[in-house]
Short mmCIF file of C-alpha atoms and ligand atoms in Angstrom, two decimals:
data_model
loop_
_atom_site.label_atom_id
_atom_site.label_comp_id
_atom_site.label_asym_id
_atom_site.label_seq_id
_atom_site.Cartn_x
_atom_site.Cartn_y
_atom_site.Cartn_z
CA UNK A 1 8.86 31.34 -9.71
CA UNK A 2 8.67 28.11 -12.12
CA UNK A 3 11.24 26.02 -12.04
CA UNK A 4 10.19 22.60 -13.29
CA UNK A 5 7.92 22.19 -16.38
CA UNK A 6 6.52 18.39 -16.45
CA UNK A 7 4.28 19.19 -19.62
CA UNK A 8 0.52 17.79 -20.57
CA UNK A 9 -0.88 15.98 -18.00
CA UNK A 10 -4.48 14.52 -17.05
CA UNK A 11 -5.96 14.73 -13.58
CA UNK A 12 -3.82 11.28 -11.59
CA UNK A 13 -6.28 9.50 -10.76
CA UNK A 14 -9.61 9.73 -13.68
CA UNK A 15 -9.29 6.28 -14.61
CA UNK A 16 -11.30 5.36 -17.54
CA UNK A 17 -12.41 2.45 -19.83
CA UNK A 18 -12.71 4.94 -22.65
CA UNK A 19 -8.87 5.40 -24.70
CA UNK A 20 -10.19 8.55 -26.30
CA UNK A 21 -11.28 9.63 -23.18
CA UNK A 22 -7.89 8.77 -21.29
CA UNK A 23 -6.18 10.86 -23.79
CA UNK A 24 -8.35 14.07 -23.34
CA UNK A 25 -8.34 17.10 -20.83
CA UNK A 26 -4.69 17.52 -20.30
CA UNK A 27 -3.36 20.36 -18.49
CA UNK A 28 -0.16 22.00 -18.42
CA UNK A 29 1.84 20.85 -15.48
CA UNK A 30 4.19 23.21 -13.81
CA UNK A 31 6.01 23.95 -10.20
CA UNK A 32 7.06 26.73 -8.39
CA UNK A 33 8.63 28.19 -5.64
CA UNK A 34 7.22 31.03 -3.03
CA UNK A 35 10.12 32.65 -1.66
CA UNK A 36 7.90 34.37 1.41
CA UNK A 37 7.15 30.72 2.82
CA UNK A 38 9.52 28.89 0.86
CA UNK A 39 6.81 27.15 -0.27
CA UNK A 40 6.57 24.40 -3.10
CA UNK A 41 3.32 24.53 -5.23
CA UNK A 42 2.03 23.19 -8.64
CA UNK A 43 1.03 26.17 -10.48
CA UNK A 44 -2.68 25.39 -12.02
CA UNK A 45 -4.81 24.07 -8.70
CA UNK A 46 -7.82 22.02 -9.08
CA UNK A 47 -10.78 22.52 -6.60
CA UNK A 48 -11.25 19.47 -4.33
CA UNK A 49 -14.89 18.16 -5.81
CA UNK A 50 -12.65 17.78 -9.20
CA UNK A 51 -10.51 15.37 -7.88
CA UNK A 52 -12.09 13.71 -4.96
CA UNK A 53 -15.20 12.03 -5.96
CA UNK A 54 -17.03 9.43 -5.78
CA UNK A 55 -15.07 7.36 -8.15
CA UNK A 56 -11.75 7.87 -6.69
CA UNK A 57 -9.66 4.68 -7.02
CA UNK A 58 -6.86 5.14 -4.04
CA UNK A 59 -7.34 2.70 -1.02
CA UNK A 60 -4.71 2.90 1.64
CA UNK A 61 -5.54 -0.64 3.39
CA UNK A 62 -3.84 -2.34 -0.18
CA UNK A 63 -0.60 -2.25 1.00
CA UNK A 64 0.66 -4.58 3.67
CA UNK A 65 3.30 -1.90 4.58
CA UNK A 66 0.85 0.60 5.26
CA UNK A 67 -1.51 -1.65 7.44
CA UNK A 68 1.35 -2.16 9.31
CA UNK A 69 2.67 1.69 9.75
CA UNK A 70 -0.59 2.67 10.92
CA UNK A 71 -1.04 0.15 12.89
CA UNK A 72 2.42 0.62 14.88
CA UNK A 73 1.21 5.04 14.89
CA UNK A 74 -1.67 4.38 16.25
CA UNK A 75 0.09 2.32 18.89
CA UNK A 76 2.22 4.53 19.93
CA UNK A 77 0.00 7.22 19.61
CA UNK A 78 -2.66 5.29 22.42
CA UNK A 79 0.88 4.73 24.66
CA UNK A 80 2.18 8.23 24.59
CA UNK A 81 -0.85 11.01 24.28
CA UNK A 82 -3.30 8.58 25.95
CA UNK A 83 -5.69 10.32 23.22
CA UNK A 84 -9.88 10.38 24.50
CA UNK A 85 -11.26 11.46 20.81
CA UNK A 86 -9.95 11.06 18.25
CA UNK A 87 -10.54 12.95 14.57
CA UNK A 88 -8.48 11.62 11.36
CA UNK A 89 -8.75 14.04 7.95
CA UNK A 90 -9.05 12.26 5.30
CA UNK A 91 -9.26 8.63 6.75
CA UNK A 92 -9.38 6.74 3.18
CA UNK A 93 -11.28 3.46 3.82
CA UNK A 94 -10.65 3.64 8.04
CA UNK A 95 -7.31 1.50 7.69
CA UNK A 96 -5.49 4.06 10.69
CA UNK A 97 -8.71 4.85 12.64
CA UNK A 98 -10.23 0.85 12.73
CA UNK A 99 -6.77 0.99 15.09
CA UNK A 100 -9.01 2.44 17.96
CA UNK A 101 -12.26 2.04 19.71
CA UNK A 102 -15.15 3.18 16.97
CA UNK A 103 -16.66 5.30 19.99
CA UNK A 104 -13.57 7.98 20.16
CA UNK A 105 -13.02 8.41 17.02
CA UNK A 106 -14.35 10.62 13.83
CA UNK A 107 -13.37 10.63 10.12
CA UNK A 108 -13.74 12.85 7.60
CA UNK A 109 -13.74 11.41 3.56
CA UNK A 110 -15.07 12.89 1.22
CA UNK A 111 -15.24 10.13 -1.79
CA UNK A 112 -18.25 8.40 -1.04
CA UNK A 113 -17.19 5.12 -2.60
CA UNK A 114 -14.48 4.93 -0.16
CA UNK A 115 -16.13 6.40 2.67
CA UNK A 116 -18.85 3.78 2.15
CA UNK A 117 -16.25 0.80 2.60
CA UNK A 118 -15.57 2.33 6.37
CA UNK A 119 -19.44 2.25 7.28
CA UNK A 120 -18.63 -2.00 7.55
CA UNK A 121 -16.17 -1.00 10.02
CA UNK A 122 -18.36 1.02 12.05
CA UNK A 123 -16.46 4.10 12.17
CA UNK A 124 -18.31 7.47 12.43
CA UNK A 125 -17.81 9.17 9.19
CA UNK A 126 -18.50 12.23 7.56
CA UNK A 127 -18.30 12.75 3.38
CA UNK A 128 -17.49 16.21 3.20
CA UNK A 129 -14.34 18.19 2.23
CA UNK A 130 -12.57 19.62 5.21
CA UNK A 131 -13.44 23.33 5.67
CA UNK A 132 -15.05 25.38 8.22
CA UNK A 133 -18.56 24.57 7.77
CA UNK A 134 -17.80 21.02 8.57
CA UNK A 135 -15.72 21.53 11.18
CA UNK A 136 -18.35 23.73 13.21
CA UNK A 137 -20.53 21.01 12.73
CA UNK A 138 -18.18 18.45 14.06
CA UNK A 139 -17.49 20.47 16.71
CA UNK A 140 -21.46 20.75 17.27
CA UNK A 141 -21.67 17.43 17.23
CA UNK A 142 -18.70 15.93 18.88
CA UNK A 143 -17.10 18.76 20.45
CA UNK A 144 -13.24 19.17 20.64
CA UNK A 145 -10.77 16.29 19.70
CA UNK A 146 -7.22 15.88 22.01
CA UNK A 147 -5.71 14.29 18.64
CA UNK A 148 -6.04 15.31 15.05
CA UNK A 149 -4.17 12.88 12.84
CA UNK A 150 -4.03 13.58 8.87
CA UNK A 151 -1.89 11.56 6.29
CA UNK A 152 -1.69 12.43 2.73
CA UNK A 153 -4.38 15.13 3.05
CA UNK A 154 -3.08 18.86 3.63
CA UNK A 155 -1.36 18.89 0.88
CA UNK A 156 -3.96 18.03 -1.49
CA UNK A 157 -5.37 20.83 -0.05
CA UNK A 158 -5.74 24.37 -1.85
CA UNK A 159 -6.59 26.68 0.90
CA UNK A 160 -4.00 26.16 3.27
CA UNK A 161 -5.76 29.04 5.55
CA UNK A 162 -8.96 27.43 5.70
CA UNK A 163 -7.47 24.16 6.22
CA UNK A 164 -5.22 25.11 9.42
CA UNK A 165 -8.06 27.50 10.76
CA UNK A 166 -10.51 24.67 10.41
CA UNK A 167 -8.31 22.53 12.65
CA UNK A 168 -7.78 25.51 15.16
CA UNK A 169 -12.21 24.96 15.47
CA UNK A 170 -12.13 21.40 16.35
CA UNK A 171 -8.39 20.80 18.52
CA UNK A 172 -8.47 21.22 22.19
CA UNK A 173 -6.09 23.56 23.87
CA UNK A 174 -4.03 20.70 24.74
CA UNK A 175 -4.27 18.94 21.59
CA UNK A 176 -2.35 17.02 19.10
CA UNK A 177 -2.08 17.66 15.55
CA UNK A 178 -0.46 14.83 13.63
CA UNK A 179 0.57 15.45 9.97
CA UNK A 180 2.33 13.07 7.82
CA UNK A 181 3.04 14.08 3.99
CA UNK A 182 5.88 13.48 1.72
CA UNK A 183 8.72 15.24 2.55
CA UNK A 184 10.77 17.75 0.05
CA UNK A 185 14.38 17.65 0.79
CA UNK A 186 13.92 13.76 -0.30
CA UNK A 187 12.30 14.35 -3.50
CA UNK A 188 14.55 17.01 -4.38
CA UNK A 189 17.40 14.32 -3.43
CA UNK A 190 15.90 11.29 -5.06
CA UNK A 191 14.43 13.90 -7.93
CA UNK A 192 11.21 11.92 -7.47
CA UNK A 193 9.28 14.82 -9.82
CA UNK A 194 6.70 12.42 -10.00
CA UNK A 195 5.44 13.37 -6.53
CA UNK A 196 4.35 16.26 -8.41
CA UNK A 197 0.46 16.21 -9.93
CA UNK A 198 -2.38 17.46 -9.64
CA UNK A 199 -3.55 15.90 -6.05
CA UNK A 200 -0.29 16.86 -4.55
CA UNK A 201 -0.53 20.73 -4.81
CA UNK A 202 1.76 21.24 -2.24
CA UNK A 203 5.19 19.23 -0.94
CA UNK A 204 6.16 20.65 2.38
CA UNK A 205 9.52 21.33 3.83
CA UNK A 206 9.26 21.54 7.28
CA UNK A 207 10.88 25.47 7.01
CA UNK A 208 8.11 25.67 4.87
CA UNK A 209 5.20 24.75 7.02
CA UNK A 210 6.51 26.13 10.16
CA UNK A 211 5.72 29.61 8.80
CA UNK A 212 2.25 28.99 7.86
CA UNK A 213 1.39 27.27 11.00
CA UNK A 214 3.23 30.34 12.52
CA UNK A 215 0.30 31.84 11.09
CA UNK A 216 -2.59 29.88 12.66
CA UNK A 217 -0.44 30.24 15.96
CA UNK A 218 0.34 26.64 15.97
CA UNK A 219 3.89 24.80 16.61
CA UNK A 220 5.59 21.52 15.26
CA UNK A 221 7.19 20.39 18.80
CA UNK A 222 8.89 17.13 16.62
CA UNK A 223 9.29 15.44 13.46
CA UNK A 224 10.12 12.18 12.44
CA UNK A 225 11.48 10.68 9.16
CA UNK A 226 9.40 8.07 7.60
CA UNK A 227 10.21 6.08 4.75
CA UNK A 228 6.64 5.64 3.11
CA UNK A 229 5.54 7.10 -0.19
CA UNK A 230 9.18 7.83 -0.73
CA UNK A 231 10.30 9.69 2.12
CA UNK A 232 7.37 11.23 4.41
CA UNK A 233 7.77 13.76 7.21
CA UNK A 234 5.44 12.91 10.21
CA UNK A 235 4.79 16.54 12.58
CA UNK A 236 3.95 16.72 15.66
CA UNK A 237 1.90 19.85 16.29
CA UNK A 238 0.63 21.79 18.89
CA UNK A 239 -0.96 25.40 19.78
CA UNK A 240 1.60 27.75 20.46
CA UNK A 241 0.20 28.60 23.76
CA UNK A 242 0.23 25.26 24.98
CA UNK A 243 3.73 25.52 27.19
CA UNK A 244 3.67 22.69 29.08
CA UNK A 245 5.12 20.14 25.47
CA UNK A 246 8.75 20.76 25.00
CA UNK A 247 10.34 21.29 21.59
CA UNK A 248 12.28 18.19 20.66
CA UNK A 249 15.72 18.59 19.00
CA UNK A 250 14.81 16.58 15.62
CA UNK A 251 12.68 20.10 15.12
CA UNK A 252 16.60 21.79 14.95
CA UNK A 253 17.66 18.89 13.47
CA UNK A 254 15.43 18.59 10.43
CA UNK A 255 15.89 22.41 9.59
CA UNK A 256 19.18 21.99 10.29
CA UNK A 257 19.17 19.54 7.28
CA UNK A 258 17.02 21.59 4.96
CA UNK A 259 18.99 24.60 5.00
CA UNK A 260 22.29 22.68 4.49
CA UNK A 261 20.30 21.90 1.53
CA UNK A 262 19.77 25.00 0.42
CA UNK A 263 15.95 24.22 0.40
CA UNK A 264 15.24 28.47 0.97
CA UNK A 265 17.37 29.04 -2.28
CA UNK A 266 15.73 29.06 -5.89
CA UNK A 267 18.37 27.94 -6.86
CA UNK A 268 18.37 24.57 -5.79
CA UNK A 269 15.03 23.67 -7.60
CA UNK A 270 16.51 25.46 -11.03
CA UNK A 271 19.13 22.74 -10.25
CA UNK A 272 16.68 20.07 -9.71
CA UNK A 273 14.29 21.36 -12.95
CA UNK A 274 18.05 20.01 -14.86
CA UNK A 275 18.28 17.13 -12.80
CA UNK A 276 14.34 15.91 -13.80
CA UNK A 277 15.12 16.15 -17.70
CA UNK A 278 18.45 14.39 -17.26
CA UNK A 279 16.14 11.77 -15.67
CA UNK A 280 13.77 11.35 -18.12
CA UNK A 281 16.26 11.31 -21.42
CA UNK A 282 17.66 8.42 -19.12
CA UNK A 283 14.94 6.64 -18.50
CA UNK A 284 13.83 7.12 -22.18
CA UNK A 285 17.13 5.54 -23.64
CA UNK A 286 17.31 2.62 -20.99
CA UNK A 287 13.50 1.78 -22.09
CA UNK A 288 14.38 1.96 -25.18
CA UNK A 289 16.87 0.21 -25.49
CA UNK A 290 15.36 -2.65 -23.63
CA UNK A 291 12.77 -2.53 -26.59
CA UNK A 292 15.08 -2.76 -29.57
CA UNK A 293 16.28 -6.24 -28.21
CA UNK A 294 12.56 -7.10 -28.46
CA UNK A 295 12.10 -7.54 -24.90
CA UNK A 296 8.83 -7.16 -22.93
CA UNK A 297 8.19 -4.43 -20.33
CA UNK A 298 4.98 -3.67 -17.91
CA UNK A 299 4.48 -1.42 -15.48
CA UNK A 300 3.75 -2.57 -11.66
CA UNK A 301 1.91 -0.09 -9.69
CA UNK A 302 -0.82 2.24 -11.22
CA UNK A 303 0.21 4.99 -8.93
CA UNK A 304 -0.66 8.26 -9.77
CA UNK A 305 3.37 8.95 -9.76
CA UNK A 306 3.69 6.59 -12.45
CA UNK A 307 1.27 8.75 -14.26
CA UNK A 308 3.18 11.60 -14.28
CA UNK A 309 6.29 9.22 -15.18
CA UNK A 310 4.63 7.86 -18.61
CA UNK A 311 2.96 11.24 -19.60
CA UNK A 312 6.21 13.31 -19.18
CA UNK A 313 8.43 10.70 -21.01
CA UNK A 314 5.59 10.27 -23.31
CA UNK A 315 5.66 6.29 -23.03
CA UNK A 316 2.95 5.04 -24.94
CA UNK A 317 1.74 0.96 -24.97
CA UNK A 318 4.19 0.11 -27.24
CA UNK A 319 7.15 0.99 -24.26
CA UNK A 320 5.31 -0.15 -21.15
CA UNK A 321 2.48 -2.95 -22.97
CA UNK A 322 0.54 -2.55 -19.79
CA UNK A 323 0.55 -2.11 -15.94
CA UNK A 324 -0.92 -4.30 -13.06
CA UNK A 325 -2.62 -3.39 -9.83
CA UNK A 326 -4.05 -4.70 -7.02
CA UNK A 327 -6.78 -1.67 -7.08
CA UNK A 328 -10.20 -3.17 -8.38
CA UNK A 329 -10.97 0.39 -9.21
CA UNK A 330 -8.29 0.32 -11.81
CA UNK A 331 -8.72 -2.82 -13.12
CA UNK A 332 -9.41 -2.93 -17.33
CA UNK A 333 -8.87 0.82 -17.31
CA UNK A 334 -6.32 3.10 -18.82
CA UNK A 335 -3.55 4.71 -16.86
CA UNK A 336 -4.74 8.13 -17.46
CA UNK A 337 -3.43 10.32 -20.42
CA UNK A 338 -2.27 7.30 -21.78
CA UNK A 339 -3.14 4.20 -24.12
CA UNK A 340 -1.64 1.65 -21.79
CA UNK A 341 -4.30 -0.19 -20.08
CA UNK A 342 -4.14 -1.72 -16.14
CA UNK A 343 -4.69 -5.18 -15.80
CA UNK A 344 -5.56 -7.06 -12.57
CA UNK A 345 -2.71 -8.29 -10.84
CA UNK A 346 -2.52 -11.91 -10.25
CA UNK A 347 -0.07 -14.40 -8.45
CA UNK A 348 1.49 -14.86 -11.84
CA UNK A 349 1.32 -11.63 -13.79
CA UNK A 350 4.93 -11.47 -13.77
CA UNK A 351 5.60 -14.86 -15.93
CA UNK A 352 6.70 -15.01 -19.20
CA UNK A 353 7.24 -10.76 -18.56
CA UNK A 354 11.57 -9.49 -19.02
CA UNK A 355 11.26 -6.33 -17.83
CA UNK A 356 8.74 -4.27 -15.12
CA UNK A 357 8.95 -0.74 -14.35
CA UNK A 358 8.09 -0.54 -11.30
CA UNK A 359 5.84 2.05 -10.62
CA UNK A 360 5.16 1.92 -6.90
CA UNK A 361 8.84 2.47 -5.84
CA UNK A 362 7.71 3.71 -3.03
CA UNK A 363 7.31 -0.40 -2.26
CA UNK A 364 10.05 -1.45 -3.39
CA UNK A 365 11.30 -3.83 -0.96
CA UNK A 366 7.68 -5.32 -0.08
CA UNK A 367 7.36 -5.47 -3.88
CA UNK A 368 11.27 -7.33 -4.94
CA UNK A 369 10.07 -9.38 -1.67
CA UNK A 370 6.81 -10.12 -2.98
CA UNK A 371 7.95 -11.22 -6.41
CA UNK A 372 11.83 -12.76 -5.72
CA UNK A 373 10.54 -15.98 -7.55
CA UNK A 374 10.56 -14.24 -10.91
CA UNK A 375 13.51 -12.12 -9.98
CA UNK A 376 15.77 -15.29 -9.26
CA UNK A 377 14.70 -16.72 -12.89
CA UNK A 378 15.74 -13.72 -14.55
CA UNK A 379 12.85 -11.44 -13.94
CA UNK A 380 14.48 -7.48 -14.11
CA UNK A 381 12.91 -5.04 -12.33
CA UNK A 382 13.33 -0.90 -13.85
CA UNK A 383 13.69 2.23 -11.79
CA UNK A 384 13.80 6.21 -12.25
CA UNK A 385 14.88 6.92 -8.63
CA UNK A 386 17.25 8.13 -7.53
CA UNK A 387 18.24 7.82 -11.16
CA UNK A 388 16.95 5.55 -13.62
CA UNK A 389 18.43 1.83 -13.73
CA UNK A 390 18.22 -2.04 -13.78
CA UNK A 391 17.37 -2.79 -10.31
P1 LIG B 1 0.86 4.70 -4.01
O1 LIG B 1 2.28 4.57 -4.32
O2 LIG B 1 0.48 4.72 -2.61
O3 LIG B 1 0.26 5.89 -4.71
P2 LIG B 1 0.06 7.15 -5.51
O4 LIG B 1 1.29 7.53 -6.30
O5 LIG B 1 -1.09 6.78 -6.41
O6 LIG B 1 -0.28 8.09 -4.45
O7 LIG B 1 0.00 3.55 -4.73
C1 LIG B 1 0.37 2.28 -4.80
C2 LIG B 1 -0.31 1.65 -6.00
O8 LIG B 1 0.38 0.46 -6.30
C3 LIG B 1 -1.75 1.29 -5.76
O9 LIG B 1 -2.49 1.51 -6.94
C4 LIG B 1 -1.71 -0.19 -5.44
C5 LIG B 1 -0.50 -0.64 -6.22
N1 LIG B 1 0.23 -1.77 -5.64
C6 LIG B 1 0.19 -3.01 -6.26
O10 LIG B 1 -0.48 -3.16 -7.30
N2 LIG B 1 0.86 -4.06 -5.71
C7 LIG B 1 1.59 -3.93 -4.57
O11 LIG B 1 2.21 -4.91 -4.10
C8 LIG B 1 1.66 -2.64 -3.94
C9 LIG B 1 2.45 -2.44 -2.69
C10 LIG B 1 0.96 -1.59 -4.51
#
């Protein structure tokens, strides 16, 4: 059932230097809700070697406030689970798994550009898309792993079945699964619709991914809140055989939360499908409006959020002149499906600029910390969530 249209939209992250190109090979970008799992899903699903290549632009190790979450998790991971190998899905460019001694631990990437920057940290990599062929040959190779971590991975995933039967291969009967992924209940709060595109197929309640791990006979024995990417869940999984973890309360809790919610009813996302186009004829008017005084605006944060953003509201260069980023990848590109080109960020991007739309909300704070220089000499700073507004 499709409750949220966010209209034309280009694959998040194909950066190109072409503008004809950038403009091209839209899709039509809708949501829906399975009532049998309660699951969230974008409708139209792109196969993995689409998206992940070997030109993707995303590296996790940019932002000093995820350095220093995985950092801390793997930490705390070493102290409690005492961990002896240790497999991460979808380790980016190694910025969780350089944590821990190279010896224990394997990755799995599957964009060779970025896999290639991990080789430098000697980490033991594979570049292949998680399925069961590789994971027989990891387990051929390595044999079973006591901790499986994943961040930001399962739910770019289309074949949820292969994905949590792939795991089942390679985890010990004692094992750890660790998930991490952005959590629903607070982008259906913070109606953050622009967690929705094409990487993200899914967005997982936890109701909804303790029935397909039901499934796979696994069991989430505790959850944490996290605030990265805008409100992440972190589980803590295990085989359902495996007796001897205990189920923490937050498990209760956290359902407990998402059924106050209503996140099993349809009609809370028809509710949120109003609450997304009340956002965007917000955000329109505020930009706008900012524009008839003859102000400037840029965008800070080529995130593939912000892509859905400008695409939806249909901002072109003439409402957001341009956005900068710290990703070389993106540099002298355009945002995708758009006109607006990404700059290079620099220590003084920001001067001479009235307004930025800050496209990374996600980092706020370490952003508004980053730049409180320009924000004390008048510098204004524009966001859509929870609802669009001068910061
Ligand atoms: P992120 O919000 O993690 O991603 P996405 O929506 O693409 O999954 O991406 C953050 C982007 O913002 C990334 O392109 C790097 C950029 N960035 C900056 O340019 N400066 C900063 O200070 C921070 C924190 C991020």
């Amino acid at each position: 059932m499709i409750f949220l249209n966010l209209g034309h939209q280009p694959l998040a992250n194909n950066y190109t230097n072409k503008k004809e190109l950038s403009k091209k090979k839209k899709y039509i970008l809708t949501v829906q809700y399975q009532k049998k799992n309660n699951l969230i899903s974008i409708k139209k699903k792109f196969k993995s070697k689409i998206m992940f290549n070997n030109k993707y632009p995303y590296r996790s190790s940019l932002s000093k406030t995820m350095r220093k979450n995985f950092k801390d998790l793997a930490k705390n991971l070493i102290n409690k689970f005492h961990p002896k190998k240790i497999l991460e899905i979808g380790c980016n460019d190694g910025v969780f798994l350089k944590n821990f001694n190279s010896q224990v631990t394997v990755g799995v990437e599957p964009c060779k550009n970025i896999a290639d920057l991990i080789k430098l940290k000697k980490i033991n990599v594979h570049k292949n898309y998680w399925d069961l062929k590789l994971a027989n040959k990891i387990k051929n190779k390595h044999g079973k792993f006591d901790l499986i971590y994943s961040a930001n991975t399962i739910t770019h995933i289309k074949d949820l079945d292969i994905v949590f039967r792939s795991i089942n291969q390679v985890l010990s009967e004692e094992g750890i699964l660790v998930i991490e992924d952005p959590s629903l209940l607070e982008c259906i709060k913070n109606v953050s619709y622009d967690q929705f595109y094409n990487e993200h197929i899914y967005v997982f309640s936890l109701i909804s991914l303790q029935k397909i791990l039901k499934k796979h006979k696994l069991e989430i024995f505790k959850v944490e809140n996290l605030n990265v990417h805008g409100g992440s869940n972190r589980y803590y999984i295990k085989k359902s055989m495996n007796k001897k973890i205990r189920i923490n309360h937050s498990v209760k809790q956290n359902k407990i939360k998402e059924l106050k919610y209503k996140l099993d009813k349809f009609i809370t996302y028809r509710k949120f499908g109003k609450n997304v186009k009340e956002s965007k004829r917000k955000l329109k008017k505020l930009i706008l409006d900012i524009k008839n005084k003859k102000k400037s605006i840029i965008g800070y944060g080529a995130t593939a959020k912000s892509v859905t953003v400008m695409n939806y509201c249909g901002f072109k260069s003439d409402e957001i002149n341009y956005f900068v980023d710290t990703t070389p990848e993106k540099k002298n590109k355009y945002l995708p499906g758009t006109n607006i080109i990404v700059k290079k960020y620099k220590i003084n991007s920001l001067k001479n600029i009235d307004y930025v739309y800050l496209g990374a909300w996600n980092f706020k704070n370490e952003i508004l910390n980053k730049e409180r220089k320009y924000i004390k000499k008048g510098l204004k700073f524009i966001t859509h969530v929870p609802y669009p507004r001068i910061i």
